[in-house]
Amino acid sequence: MGIIRDSKTDPNKILPMHYMWARKYYKGGIANNWTPEEVSMQRDVEQWKSSTALTPQERHLILLNLGFFSTAESLTANNLVLTVYRHVTNPECRQYILRQAFEEAVHTDTFIYCCDTLGLNPEEIYTMYENVDVIKAKDEFVVDLTKSILDPSFDIVDIKTTQQFVHDLIGYYVIMEGIFFYAGFAMMLSLRRHNKMVGIGQQFEYIMRDESLHLAFGCDLINTIKAENPEIWTHEFQAEIVCLIKKAVDLEIDYAMNACPDGLLGITSRQFVEYVQHIADRRLERIDLPTLYHVENPFPWMSQSTDLSKEKNFFETRVTEYQTAGSLDWDDKD
Ligand code: MN
Ligand code: FE
């Protein structure tokens, strides 16, 4: 029995559960339920329509982040449903993946809601992934990582194909949701700290809270596959992953410099570089790879940001019980 390629999962027999951490993330997702319409956009609309409330650079920052996230969310959702769900056969993991897929639909809806309320041009927002170089570079990078496994004849049959699948998981969970989302989160939450576009800021905070769970689930999934298939985690494969993460850091820094040039919102370029590096080190640690940058978090408010009344942020939380299996205590009250 394993978390992937277990042919005896048909029909999905969810009890007794084997991976209680997956159940915990499912419960966490439910506890965090929200919809974009819960957040008032009144002040955002006033500021967006005013000629003095926002500088041209701030408008550029907002549009670029809406452009990146509007299509990145659906790219992630597609990978989740078309690839991850297909190969992760364990039922409690699939239950969480279904929950995550719903959350990606909520996130996609958030950007529809933002475009509608602010009266943005959808042609402009939804084509940025093709027309804005710093966005295109990030999207192409994750899509490229996963080309081979999108081939319908792809199956996980040996070490090499298991590595390819883990490569995909790292591409979407660690790089896309874990690195490429975070400069944008920092910018939009920083804007909110300056009392600008507070409604969108709140929505980004809810999205970040969801993404912190997606990322934590993804890392536990990756670590479980590694634990169950230790032969895949070769030095060569580890070096390849580290190399990908370094490239992702460079792309994310380019994005941050374009969207939030030096000094905007009181943030220096150096702080943004260090923030992205700090985030990347946390992701490396989470999948048991050596850290690369060793810099302090220049935005400590980012990890405290989610003092919302609902579920805590998993951003800084390390889950170590990857292999705690076999519990029959499925009537868990958490
Ligand atoms: Mn999302
Ligand atoms: Fe996500």
GROMACS .gro file of C-alpha atoms and ligand atoms in nm:
model
  336
    1MET     CA    1   0.000   0.000   0.000
    2GLY     CA    2   0.132   0.340  -0.093
    3ILE     CA    3   0.024   0.697  -0.149
    4ILE     CA    4   0.062   0.676  -0.529
    5ARG     CA    5  -0.002   0.407  -0.791
    6ASP     CA    6  -0.202   0.187  -0.556
    7SER     CA    7  -0.423  -0.007  -0.793
    8LYS     CA    8  -0.656  -0.130  -0.518
    9THR     CA    9  -0.824   0.204  -0.455
   10ASP     CA   10  -1.123   0.139  -0.676
   11PRO     CA   11  -1.382   0.221  -0.552
   12ASN     CA   12  -1.230   0.472  -0.309
   13LYS     CA   13  -1.246   0.307   0.031
   14ILE     CA   14  -1.158   0.593   0.262
   15LEU     CA   15  -1.183   0.415   0.599
   16PRO     CA   16  -0.969   0.319   0.776
   17MET     CA   17  -0.736   0.605   0.701
   18HIS     CA   18  -0.365   0.572   0.665
   19TYR     CA   19  -0.237   0.929   0.627
   20MET     CA   20  -0.399   1.129   0.906
   21TRP     CA   21  -0.215   1.448   0.804
   22ALA     CA   22  -0.421   1.454   0.484
   23ARG     CA   23  -0.737   1.442   0.694
   24LYS     CA   24  -0.603   1.730   0.904
   25TYR     CA   25  -0.553   1.947   0.596
   26TYR     CA   26  -0.903   1.868   0.477
   27LYS     CA   27  -1.044   1.982   0.812
   28GLY     CA   28  -0.821   2.289   0.802
   29GLY     CA   29  -0.952   2.381   0.459
   30ILE     CA   30  -1.314   2.347   0.574
   31ALA     CA   31  -1.243   2.563   0.881
   32ASN     CA   32  -1.107   2.835   0.651
   33ASN     CA   33  -1.407   2.853   0.421
   34TRP     CA   34  -1.465   3.193   0.261
   35THR     CA   35  -1.595   3.356  -0.056
   36PRO     CA   36  -1.478   3.678  -0.221
   37GLU     CA   37  -1.819   3.845  -0.184
   38GLU     CA   38  -1.775   3.842   0.196
   39VAL     CA   39  -1.520   4.119   0.149
   40SER     CA   40  -1.645   4.470   0.075
   41MET     CA   41  -1.480   4.634  -0.225
   42GLN     CA   42  -1.642   4.974  -0.160
   43ARG     CA   43  -1.324   5.159  -0.062
   44ASP     CA   44  -1.119   4.980  -0.325
   45VAL     CA   45  -1.359   5.100  -0.595
   46GLU     CA   46  -1.341   5.458  -0.462
   47GLN     CA   47  -0.961   5.450  -0.456
   48TRP     CA   48  -0.939   5.287  -0.798
   49LYS     CA   49  -1.166   5.554  -0.953
   50SER     CA   50  -0.997   5.845  -0.773
   51SER     CA   51  -0.718   6.022  -0.957
   52THR     CA   52  -0.516   6.087  -0.641
   53ALA     CA   53  -0.552   5.784  -0.412
   54LEU     CA   54  -0.304   5.564  -0.598
   55THR     CA   55   0.018   5.646  -0.781
   56PRO     CA   56   0.076   5.512  -1.136
   57GLN     CA   57   0.336   5.271  -0.993
   58GLU     CA   58   0.088   5.139  -0.739
   59ARG     CA   59  -0.167   5.086  -1.016
   60HIS     CA   60   0.093   4.895  -1.216
   61LEU     CA   61   0.166   4.678  -0.912
   62ILE     CA   62  -0.202   4.600  -0.859
   63LEU     CA   63  -0.268   4.520  -1.226
   64LEU     CA   64   0.039   4.298  -1.254
   65ASN     CA   65  -0.059   4.097  -0.947
   66LEU     CA   66  -0.418   4.057  -1.065
   67GLY     CA   67  -0.281   3.953  -1.406
   68PHE     CA   68  -0.043   3.697  -1.263
   69PHE     CA   69  -0.285   3.540  -1.015
   70SER     CA   70  -0.588   3.542  -1.244
   71THR     CA   71  -0.430   3.282  -1.470
   72ALA     CA   72  -0.184   3.117  -1.227
   73GLU     CA   73  -0.478   2.993  -1.017
   74SER     CA   74  -0.636   2.811  -1.310
   75LEU     CA   75  -0.300   2.673  -1.424
   76THR     CA   76  -0.257   2.525  -1.075
   77ALA     CA   77  -0.613   2.392  -1.069
   78ASN     CA   78  -0.567   2.220  -1.406
   79ASN     CA   79  -0.251   2.046  -1.294
   80LEU     CA   80  -0.420   1.939  -0.971
   81VAL     CA   81  -0.721   1.782  -1.136
   82LEU     CA   82  -0.565   1.650  -1.455
   83THR     CA   83  -0.239   1.518  -1.313
   84VAL     CA   84  -0.206   1.509  -0.935
   85TYR     CA   85  -0.549   1.354  -0.871
   86ARG     CA   86  -0.485   1.090  -1.134
   87HIS     CA   87  -0.170   0.953  -0.976
   88VAL     CA   88  -0.227   1.014  -0.605
   89THR     CA   89  -0.457   0.720  -0.550
   90ASN     CA   90  -0.486   0.731  -0.170
   91PRO     CA   91  -0.848   0.822  -0.081
   92GLU     CA   92  -0.786   1.066   0.207
   93CYS     CA   93  -0.533   1.253  -0.007
   94ARG     CA   94  -0.785   1.262  -0.289
   95GLN     CA   95  -1.042   1.404  -0.051
   96TYR     CA   96  -0.804   1.690   0.031
   97ILE     CA   97  -0.721   1.739  -0.339
   98LEU     CA   98  -1.092   1.783  -0.411
   99ARG     CA   99  -1.109   2.043  -0.135
  100GLN     CA  100  -0.803   2.217  -0.275
  101ALA     CA  101  -0.956   2.215  -0.622
  102PHE     CA  102  -1.265   2.390  -0.480
  103GLU     CA  103  -1.041   2.651  -0.315
  104GLU     CA  104  -0.867   2.714  -0.648
  105ALA     CA  105  -1.213   2.774  -0.796
  106VAL     CA  106  -1.279   3.027  -0.517
  107HIS     CA  107  -0.947   3.196  -0.594
  108THR     CA  108  -1.028   3.209  -0.964
  109ASP     CA  109  -1.364   3.359  -0.869
  110THR     CA  110  -1.188   3.623  -0.657
  111PHE     CA  111  -1.013   3.763  -0.964
  112ILE     CA  112  -1.339   3.761  -1.161
  113TYR     CA  113  -1.494   3.958  -0.872
  114CYS     CA  114  -1.202   4.206  -0.868
  115CYS     CA  115  -1.223   4.262  -1.244
  116ASP     CA  116  -1.600   4.313  -1.222
  117THR     CA  117  -1.604   4.549  -0.924
  118LEU     CA  118  -1.310   4.763  -1.040
  119GLY     CA  119  -1.430   4.760  -1.400
  120LEU     CA  120  -1.100   4.626  -1.534
  121ASN     CA  121  -1.053   4.519  -1.893
  122PRO     CA  122  -1.050   4.137  -1.892
  123GLU     CA  123  -0.862   4.134  -2.223
  124GLU     CA  124  -0.577   4.313  -2.052
  125ILE     CA  125  -0.575   4.112  -1.727
  126TYR     CA  126  -0.627   3.767  -1.875
  127THR     CA  127  -0.364   3.803  -2.146
  128MET     CA  128  -0.082   3.921  -1.922
  129TYR     CA  129   0.051   3.565  -1.906
  130GLU     CA  130   0.128   3.606  -2.276
  131ASN     CA  131   0.206   3.978  -2.293
  132VAL     CA  132   0.399   4.059  -1.976
  133ASP     CA  133   0.748   3.908  -1.983
  134VAL     CA  134   0.795   3.866  -1.607
  135ILE     CA  135   0.463   3.677  -1.581
  136LYS     CA  136   0.515   3.475  -1.897
  137ALA     CA  137   0.856   3.362  -1.772
  138LYS     CA  138   0.712   3.225  -1.448
  139ASP     CA  139   0.417   3.047  -1.613
  140GLU     CA  140   0.634   2.896  -1.887
  141PHE     CA  141   0.880   2.775  -1.626
  142VAL     CA  142   0.622   2.569  -1.436
  143VAL     CA  143   0.448   2.448  -1.752
  144ASP     CA  144   0.782   2.333  -1.894
  145LEU     CA  145   0.860   2.137  -1.580
  146THR     CA  146   0.557   1.920  -1.631
  147LYS     CA  147   0.523   1.873  -2.006
  148SER     CA  148   0.616   1.507  -2.006
  149ILE     CA  149   0.361   1.399  -1.749
  150LEU     CA  150   0.073   1.578  -1.922
  151ASP     CA  151   0.116   1.325  -2.203
  152PRO     CA  152  -0.193   1.099  -2.165
  153SER     CA  153   0.023   0.789  -2.202
  154PHE     CA  154   0.239   0.889  -1.905
  155ASP     CA  155   0.224   0.644  -1.618
  156ILE     CA  156   0.426   0.597  -1.300
  157VAL     CA  157   0.601   0.264  -1.349
  158ASP     CA  158   0.961   0.301  -1.236
  159ILE     CA  159   1.217   0.526  -1.067
  160LYS     CA  160   1.239   0.765  -1.357
  161THR     CA  161   0.864   0.818  -1.390
  162THR     CA  162   0.823   0.851  -1.012
  163GLN     CA  163   1.088   1.124  -1.026
  164GLN     CA  164   0.901   1.292  -1.310
  165PHE     CA  165   0.586   1.297  -1.100
  166VAL     CA  166   0.768   1.437  -0.796
  167HIS     CA  167   0.919   1.696  -1.031
  168ASP     CA  168   0.563   1.802  -1.123
  169LEU     CA  169   0.460   1.817  -0.757
  170ILE     CA  170   0.761   2.033  -0.677
  171GLY     CA  171   0.684   2.253  -0.980
  172TYR     CA  172   0.331   2.330  -0.867
  173TYR     CA  173   0.330   2.298  -0.489
  174VAL     CA  174   0.677   2.423  -0.400
  175ILE     CA  175   0.763   2.658  -0.688
  176MET     CA  176   0.428   2.792  -0.808
  177GLU     CA  177   0.229   2.802  -0.484
  178GLY     CA  178   0.531   2.821  -0.254
  179ILE     CA  179   0.759   3.074  -0.427
  180PHE     CA  180   0.586   3.239  -0.724
  181PHE     CA  181   0.285   3.344  -0.516
  182TYR     CA  182   0.475   3.503  -0.232
  183ALA     CA  183   0.620   3.824  -0.376
  184GLY     CA  184   0.266   3.907  -0.490
  185PHE     CA  185   0.126   3.829  -0.146
  186ALA     CA  186   0.388   4.053   0.015
  187MET     CA  187   0.311   4.343  -0.223
  188MET     CA  188  -0.065   4.327  -0.183
  189LEU     CA  189  -0.048   4.294   0.195
  190SER     CA  190   0.201   4.579   0.206
  191LEU     CA  191  -0.039   4.792   0.005
  192ARG     CA  192  -0.306   4.713   0.261
  193ARG     CA  193  -0.070   4.819   0.542
  194HIS     CA  194  -0.064   5.157   0.366
  195ASN     CA  195  -0.446   5.156   0.372
  196LYS     CA  196  -0.470   5.110  -0.002
  197MET     CA  197  -0.697   4.855  -0.170
  198VAL     CA  198  -0.782   4.699   0.164
  199GLY     CA  199  -1.058   4.476   0.021
  200ILE     CA  200  -0.825   4.313  -0.229
  201GLY     CA  201  -0.563   4.297   0.046
  202GLN     CA  202  -0.806   4.102   0.263
  203GLN     CA  203  -0.883   3.865  -0.025
  204PHE     CA  204  -0.512   3.809  -0.083
  205GLU     CA  205  -0.473   3.732   0.285
  206TYR     CA  206  -0.747   3.468   0.266
  207ILE     CA  207  -0.585   3.325  -0.047
  208MET     CA  208  -0.247   3.318   0.126
  209ARG     CA  209  -0.396   3.130   0.419
  210ASP     CA  210  -0.540   2.870   0.180
  211GLU     CA  211  -0.215   2.849  -0.015
  212SER     CA  212  -0.017   2.789   0.303
  213LEU     CA  213  -0.226   2.474   0.351
  214HIS     CA  214  -0.185   2.370  -0.014
  215LEU     CA  215   0.188   2.411   0.019
  216ALA     CA  216   0.201   2.218   0.348
  217PHE     CA  217  -0.007   1.934   0.202
  218GLY     CA  218   0.210   1.929  -0.111
  219CYS     CA  219   0.530   1.906   0.093
  220ASP     CA  220   0.389   1.624   0.307
  221LEU     CA  221   0.283   1.446  -0.010
  222ILE     CA  222   0.630   1.487  -0.164
  223ASN     CA  223   0.801   1.373   0.157
  224THR     CA  224   0.574   1.070   0.183
  225ILE     CA  225   0.648   0.965  -0.176
  226LYS     CA  226   1.020   1.005  -0.096
  227ALA     CA  227   0.985   0.797   0.221
  228GLU     CA  228   0.796   0.522   0.037
  229ASN     CA  229   1.029   0.528  -0.266
  230PRO     CA  230   1.369   0.623  -0.121
  231GLU     CA  231   1.548   0.511  -0.438
  232ILE     CA  232   1.416   0.816  -0.625
  233TRP     CA  233   1.588   1.069  -0.397
  234THR     CA  234   1.931   1.042  -0.555
  235HIS     CA  235   2.201   1.308  -0.534
  236GLU     CA  236   2.146   1.387  -0.901
  237PHE     CA  237   1.773   1.433  -0.853
  238GLN     CA  238   1.826   1.649  -0.544
  239ALA     CA  239   2.075   1.863  -0.736
  240GLU     CA  240   1.825   1.902  -1.019
  241ILE     CA  241   1.556   2.023  -0.774
  242VAL     CA  242   1.794   2.269  -0.608
  243CYS     CA  243   1.882   2.403  -0.953
  244LEU     CA  244   1.512   2.451  -1.035
  245ILE     CA  245   1.454   2.635  -0.710
  246LYS     CA  246   1.747   2.868  -0.778
  247LYS     CA  247   1.604   2.951  -1.120
  248ALA     CA  248   1.261   3.006  -0.966
  249VAL     CA  249   1.413   3.249  -0.715
  250ASP     CA  250   1.570   3.449  -1.002
  251LEU     CA  251   1.239   3.462  -1.190
  252GLU     CA  252   1.051   3.568  -0.879
  253ILE     CA  253   1.303   3.843  -0.808
  254ASP     CA  254   1.263   3.971  -1.167
  255TYR     CA  255   0.889   3.973  -1.117
  256ALA     CA  256   0.916   4.157  -0.785
  257MET     CA  257   1.153   4.421  -0.928
  258ASN     CA  258   0.916   4.489  -1.216
  259ALA     CA  259   0.597   4.503  -1.010
  260CYS     CA  260   0.745   4.682  -0.709
  261PRO     CA  261   1.049   4.889  -0.809
  262ASP     CA  262   1.296   5.008  -0.548
  263GLY     CA  263   1.135   5.229  -0.284
  264LEU     CA  264   0.771   5.170  -0.376
  265LEU     CA  265   0.563   5.121  -0.057
  266GLY     CA  266   0.882   5.189   0.137
  267ILE     CA  267   1.028   4.855   0.028
  268THR     CA  268   1.382   4.840  -0.107
  269SER     CA  269   1.493   4.605  -0.386
  270ARG     CA  270   1.730   4.442  -0.144
  271GLN     CA  271   1.445   4.359   0.094
  272PHE     CA  272   1.252   4.195  -0.186
  273VAL     CA  273   1.551   3.987  -0.293
  274GLU     CA  274   1.599   3.874   0.066
  275TYR     CA  275   1.232   3.798   0.112
  276VAL     CA  276   1.223   3.568  -0.192
  277GLN     CA  277   1.546   3.401  -0.081
  278HIS     CA  278   1.414   3.357   0.272
  279ILE     CA  279   1.095   3.196   0.140
  280ALA     CA  280   1.294   2.963  -0.087
  281ASP     CA  281   1.506   2.845   0.207
  282ARG     CA  282   1.191   2.762   0.406
  283ARG     CA  283   1.064   2.555   0.110
  284LEU     CA  284   1.397   2.374   0.073
  285GLU     CA  285   1.392   2.286   0.444
  286ARG     CA  286   1.043   2.156   0.416
  287ILE     CA  287   1.144   1.895   0.159
  288ASP     CA  288   1.470   1.815   0.340
  289LEU     CA  289   1.711   1.991   0.107
  290PRO     CA  290   1.995   2.214   0.228
  291THR     CA  291   1.918   2.586   0.247
  292LEU     CA  292   2.099   2.820   0.009
  293TYR     CA  293   2.066   3.181   0.114
  294HIS     CA  294   2.056   3.211   0.494
  295VAL     CA  295   1.897   3.555   0.514
  296GLU     CA  296   1.659   3.697   0.773
  297ASN     CA  297   1.297   3.757   0.681
  298PRO     CA  298   1.285   4.131   0.600
  299PHE     CA  299   0.903   4.125   0.630
  300PRO     CA  300   0.833   3.960   0.967
  301TRP     CA  301   0.475   4.088   0.942
  302MET     CA  302   0.414   3.841   0.658
  303SER     CA  303   0.426   3.540   0.888
  304GLN     CA  304   0.212   3.710   1.153
  305SER     CA  305  -0.029   3.830   0.895
  306THR     CA  306  -0.297   3.569   0.932
  307ASP     CA  307  -0.431   3.643   1.278
  308LEU     CA  308  -0.775   3.592   1.133
  309SER     CA  309  -1.033   3.436   1.356
  310LYS     CA  310  -1.036   3.110   1.163
  311GLU     CA  311  -0.771   2.844   1.125
  312LYS     CA  312  -0.406   2.933   1.192
  313ASN     CA  313  -0.159   2.983   0.913
  314PHE     CA  314   0.055   2.681   0.837
  315PHE     CA  315   0.319   2.898   0.676
  316GLU     CA  316   0.574   2.857   0.953
  317THR     CA  317   0.450   2.528   1.087
  318ARG     CA  318   0.654   2.220   1.024
  319VAL     CA  319   0.478   1.889   1.005
  320THR     CA  320   0.707   1.601   1.088
  321GLU     CA  321   0.477   1.301   1.115
  322TYR     CA  322   0.494   1.205   0.749
  323GLN     CA  323   0.511   0.840   0.825
  324THR     CA  324   0.274   0.825   1.120
  325ALA     CA  325   0.044   0.573   0.967
  326GLY     CA  326  -0.192   0.301   1.064
  327SER     CA  327  -0.407   0.498   1.306
  328LEU     CA  328  -0.763   0.376   1.312
  329ASP     CA  329  -0.874   0.675   1.512
  330TRP     CA  330  -1.058   0.822   1.219
  331ASP     CA  331  -1.324   0.980   1.436
  332ASP     CA  332  -1.069   1.245   1.513
  333LYS     CA  333  -1.209   1.560   1.677
  334ASP     CA  334  -0.959   1.813   1.533
  335MN      MN  335  -0.493   2.916  -0.521
  336FE      FE  336  -0.333   2.663  -0.431
   0.00000   0.00000   0.00000
